[in-house]
Amino acid sequence: QSFARQHLLDYYHRHLSADNMLIVISGKISNKETLKKQLEQLFSWIPKQDVKKATTNITPTIAHDFISGAKNQKITFAWVDSIESSVTNRDRKAAMGLFRKILQNRLMQAVREQSGLSYSIQCSTMEWAGAKLHTINSETLPQNIGHLIANTANVCRNIVSDTPITADELLSAQMVVKLQNAQIMEFGAKRCALYANYFRKYKAIYNVSTEINRINNLVLGDIIMAGHDFFATPISILTQGPALECDVTDIWYKHFVV
């Protein structure tokens, strides 16, 4: 498909606006007013215009993307994040972050170290057009996809029912988050990215001490509740690879019974 200069100009006029910009500077600033004037002058060429923000509604689905000749079967389990990003929900968001780390550790134990079904399995979040998702992502050999789904479902069920999160797991996750925070603070680019993302979500300035205290003050009940929030919305299961030879929905619901 041809791509012309006009396509770039159209994109520019649809998306680029000074009102959507966020500039983050981290470090010692001797004269804030002077810096502010310099920034305004430097970026004065960027127009101010209304930019329509894309929005979308997520419809839970089970879907397969067939790729002929693919060696592995990739899979994503996804749930819509039902917790609004706001300052008043920061404790719940922090608890959810710790829950994801604990869940990922258990999944790694089950599908990699104990069964060898996958080299890696990750719990993460994704956002597109205003929709936020919790996801679990992995891949395995085509003949093992059913076992991977069953193992994942078992771990997800057990963490909110038969084998709840322990105090040791919580302490370990808290230590990991604090270490990651310390590492981010050492690098200017990562620090600025953290500040920008936090402000974009919460319209507030990130405070290291406040966030560390928030993590330290979370208790087991907070993380257990976050686990129930994680699975509160209907699941989507997306696979990509060769033809599927199993019913992914049937396998999931046979094992994820809470």
Coordinates of C-alpha atoms in Angstrom, one line a residue:
Q1 CA 0.0 0.0 0.0
S2 CA 1.4 3.4 -0.9
F3 CA 2.3 5.8 1.8
A4 CA 2.4 9.5 1.0
R5 CA 3.5 12.7 2.7
Q6 CA -0.1 13.6 3.3
H7 CA -0.6 10.5 5.5
L8 CA 2.1 11.8 7.8
L9 CA 0.5 15.3 7.9
D10 CA -2.9 13.9 8.6
Y11 CA -1.5 11.9 11.5
Y12 CA 0.3 14.9 12.8
H13 CA -2.8 17.1 12.8
R14 CA -4.9 14.3 14.4
H15 CA -2.5 13.5 17.3
L16 CA 0.1 16.2 17.9
S17 CA -1.0 18.9 20.4
A18 CA 0.7 20.8 23.1
D19 CA -2.2 20.1 25.3
N20 CA -1.3 16.4 25.2
M21 CA 2.4 16.9 26.0
L22 CA 4.0 16.0 29.2
I23 CA 7.6 17.1 29.8
V24 CA 9.5 15.5 32.8
I25 CA 12.8 16.8 34.1
S26 CA 14.4 15.0 37.0
G27 CA 17.4 16.5 38.8
K28 CA 18.6 19.7 40.5
I29 CA 16.9 22.7 39.0
S30 CA 18.4 26.0 40.1
N31 CA 15.8 28.4 38.6
K32 CA 12.4 26.9 37.8
E33 CA 11.0 30.0 36.2
T34 CA 13.9 30.4 33.8
L35 CA 13.6 26.7 32.8
K36 CA 9.9 27.0 32.3
K37 CA 10.4 30.0 29.9
Q38 CA 13.1 28.1 28.0
L39 CA 10.8 25.1 27.6
E40 CA 7.9 27.2 26.5
Q41 CA 10.1 28.9 23.9
L42 CA 11.7 25.6 22.7
F43 CA 8.3 23.8 22.2
S44 CA 6.3 26.8 21.1
W45 CA 6.1 25.5 17.5
I46 CA 3.8 22.6 18.6
P47 CA 0.2 23.6 18.0
K48 CA -2.6 23.5 20.5
Q49 CA -5.6 21.7 19.2
D50 CA -8.3 19.4 20.3
V51 CA -7.3 15.7 19.9
K52 CA -10.0 13.1 19.9
K53 CA -9.0 10.3 22.3
A54 CA -9.6 6.8 21.1
T55 CA -11.8 4.7 23.3
T56 CA -12.8 1.1 23.1
N57 CA -14.9 -1.5 25.0
I58 CA -13.4 -4.9 25.5
T59 CA -15.6 -7.8 24.6
P60 CA -14.4 -11.1 26.2
T61 CA -13.5 -13.6 23.5
I62 CA -11.9 -16.9 22.8
A63 CA -9.9 -16.6 19.5
H64 CA -7.1 -18.3 17.6
D65 CA -4.8 -16.7 15.0
F66 CA -3.7 -19.6 12.7
I67 CA -0.1 -19.3 11.5
S68 CA 1.0 -22.0 9.1
G69 CA 4.4 -23.4 10.0
A70 CA 4.7 -21.9 13.4
K71 CA 6.7 -24.1 15.8
N72 CA 5.1 -22.8 19.1
Q73 CA 1.7 -22.0 20.3
K74 CA 1.5 -18.6 21.9
I75 CA -1.2 -17.8 24.4
T76 CA -2.6 -14.8 26.3
F77 CA -5.1 -15.0 29.1
A78 CA -6.7 -11.5 29.7
W79 CA -9.1 -9.9 32.1
V80 CA -10.3 -6.3 32.0
D81 CA -8.9 -4.2 34.9
S82 CA -12.0 -3.2 36.9
I83 CA -10.2 -0.8 39.2
E84 CA -10.2 2.8 38.0
S85 CA -6.8 4.6 37.9
S86 CA -7.2 7.3 40.5
V87 CA -5.4 8.6 43.5
T88 CA -8.1 7.2 45.8
N89 CA -7.4 3.7 44.4
R90 CA -3.6 3.9 44.7
D91 CA -3.6 1.3 47.6
R92 CA -5.7 -1.1 45.5
K93 CA -3.4 -0.6 42.5
A94 CA -0.3 -1.2 44.6
A95 CA -1.8 -4.3 46.0
M96 CA -2.6 -5.5 42.5
G97 CA 1.0 -5.0 41.5
L98 CA 2.2 -7.2 44.4
F99 CA -0.4 -9.8 43.6
R100 CA 0.8 -10.1 40.0
K101 CA 4.4 -10.6 41.1
I102 CA 3.3 -13.4 43.5
L103 CA 1.1 -15.0 40.8
Q104 CA 3.9 -14.9 38.3
N105 CA 6.3 -16.6 40.8
R106 CA 3.8 -19.4 41.3
L107 CA 3.2 -19.8 37.6
M108 CA 6.9 -20.0 36.9
Q109 CA 7.2 -22.7 39.5
A110 CA 4.3 -24.7 38.0
V111 CA 4.9 -24.4 34.2
R112 CA 8.6 -24.1 34.0
E113 CA 10.4 -25.5 37.0
Q114 CA 8.0 -28.3 37.9
S115 CA 6.6 -29.4 34.5
G116 CA 8.9 -27.8 31.9
L117 CA 6.0 -26.7 29.7
S118 CA 7.3 -23.3 29.0
Y119 CA 10.6 -21.3 29.2
S120 CA 8.7 -18.3 30.5
I121 CA 5.3 -17.1 31.7
Q122 CA 4.6 -13.5 32.5
C123 CA 1.9 -11.6 34.4
S124 CA 1.6 -8.0 33.1
T125 CA -0.8 -5.2 32.2
M126 CA -1.6 -3.6 28.9
E127 CA -3.5 -0.6 27.8
W128 CA -5.1 0.4 24.5
A129 CA -7.5 3.2 23.7
G130 CA -8.4 3.6 27.4
A131 CA -9.0 -0.1 28.1
K132 CA -6.8 -1.7 30.7
L133 CA -6.1 -5.4 30.9
H134 CA -4.4 -7.9 33.3
T135 CA -2.7 -10.5 31.2
I136 CA -0.8 -13.8 31.5
N137 CA 1.4 -14.6 28.5
S138 CA 3.3 -17.7 27.5
E139 CA 4.1 -20.1 24.7
T140 CA 4.8 -23.8 24.4
L141 CA 5.0 -26.6 21.9
P142 CA 1.6 -27.3 20.2
Q143 CA 1.2 -30.7 21.8
N144 CA 1.6 -29.1 25.3
I145 CA -0.9 -26.2 25.0
G146 CA -3.7 -28.1 26.8
H147 CA -1.3 -29.0 29.7
L148 CA -0.2 -25.3 29.9
I149 CA -3.8 -24.1 30.1
A150 CA -4.6 -26.7 32.8
N151 CA -1.6 -25.8 34.9
T152 CA -2.2 -22.1 34.6
A153 CA -5.9 -22.5 35.5
N154 CA -4.9 -24.6 38.6
V155 CA -2.5 -22.0 39.8
C156 CA -5.0 -19.2 39.3
R157 CA -7.7 -21.1 41.2
N158 CA -5.4 -22.2 44.0
I159 CA -4.0 -18.7 44.7
V160 CA -7.5 -17.4 45.5
S161 CA -8.9 -20.5 47.2
D162 CA -7.0 -23.7 48.3
T163 CA -3.5 -22.3 48.8
P164 CA -3.8 -18.5 49.6
I165 CA -0.9 -16.2 49.6
T166 CA 1.4 -16.4 52.5
A167 CA 3.2 -13.8 54.6
D168 CA 6.5 -14.9 53.2
E169 CA 5.3 -14.4 49.6
L170 CA 4.1 -10.9 50.5
L171 CA 7.3 -9.9 52.1
S172 CA 9.3 -11.2 49.1
A173 CA 7.2 -9.3 46.7
Q174 CA 7.5 -6.1 48.8
M175 CA 11.3 -6.4 48.8
V176 CA 11.3 -6.9 45.0
V177 CA 9.2 -3.8 44.4
K178 CA 11.4 -1.7 46.7
L179 CA 14.5 -2.9 45.0
Q180 CA 13.1 -2.2 41.5
N181 CA 12.1 1.3 42.7
A182 CA 15.6 1.9 44.0
Q183 CA 17.1 0.8 40.7
I184 CA 14.8 3.1 38.7
M185 CA 15.7 6.1 40.8
E186 CA 19.4 5.6 39.8
F187 CA 18.7 6.1 36.1
G188 CA 17.5 9.4 34.8
A189 CA 15.6 8.0 31.8
K190 CA 13.8 5.3 33.8
R191 CA 13.0 7.8 36.5
C192 CA 11.5 10.3 34.1
A193 CA 9.4 7.5 32.5
L194 CA 8.1 6.5 35.9
Y195 CA 7.2 10.1 36.7
A196 CA 5.5 10.6 33.4
N197 CA 3.5 7.4 33.5
Y198 CA 2.4 8.1 37.1
F199 CA 1.3 11.6 36.3
R200 CA -0.6 10.4 33.2
K201 CA -2.5 7.9 35.3
Y202 CA -3.1 9.8 38.5
K203 CA -2.6 13.5 37.7
A204 CA -0.3 13.7 40.7
I205 CA 3.4 13.9 41.3
Y206 CA 5.2 10.6 42.1
N207 CA 6.7 10.6 45.6
V208 CA 9.2 7.9 46.4
S209 CA 8.7 7.9 50.2
T210 CA 5.0 7.8 49.9
E211 CA 5.0 4.9 47.5
I212 CA 7.5 2.9 49.6
N213 CA 5.4 3.5 52.7
R214 CA 2.3 2.4 50.7
I215 CA 4.0 -0.9 49.8
N216 CA 5.2 -1.5 53.3
N217 CA 1.7 -0.9 54.8
L218 CA -0.1 -3.4 52.6
V219 CA -1.2 -6.6 54.5
L220 CA -2.2 -10.0 53.4
G221 CA -5.9 -9.1 53.3
D222 CA -5.1 -6.4 50.7
I223 CA -3.3 -8.8 48.4
I224 CA -5.9 -11.5 48.7
M225 CA -8.6 -9.0 47.8
A226 CA -6.5 -7.9 44.8
G227 CA -6.5 -11.5 43.7
H228 CA -10.3 -11.6 43.6
D229 CA -10.3 -8.3 41.7
F230 CA -7.8 -9.7 39.2
F231 CA -10.2 -12.5 38.2
A232 CA -13.4 -10.5 38.7
T233 CA -14.2 -9.9 35.0
P234 CA -14.8 -12.5 32.3
I235 CA -11.7 -14.1 30.7
S236 CA -10.4 -13.8 27.2
I237 CA -8.1 -16.5 25.8
L238 CA -6.1 -15.6 22.7
T239 CA -3.9 -18.2 21.0
Q240 CA -1.5 -17.8 18.0
G241 CA 0.2 -20.6 16.1
P242 CA -0.6 -23.8 14.3
A243 CA -4.1 -25.3 14.3
L244 CA -5.4 -26.0 17.8
E245 CA -6.2 -29.6 18.7
C246 CA -8.0 -29.0 22.0
D247 CA -10.9 -27.0 23.4
V248 CA -9.1 -24.2 25.4
T249 CA -12.4 -23.0 27.0
D250 CA -13.3 -26.4 28.2
I251 CA -9.9 -27.0 29.7
W252 CA -9.8 -23.7 31.4
Y253 CA -13.2 -24.0 33.1
K254 CA -12.6 -27.6 34.1
H255 CA -9.6 -26.5 36.2
F256 CA -10.5 -22.9 37.2
V257 CA -13.4 -23.6 39.5
V258 CA -13.4 -21.3 42.6

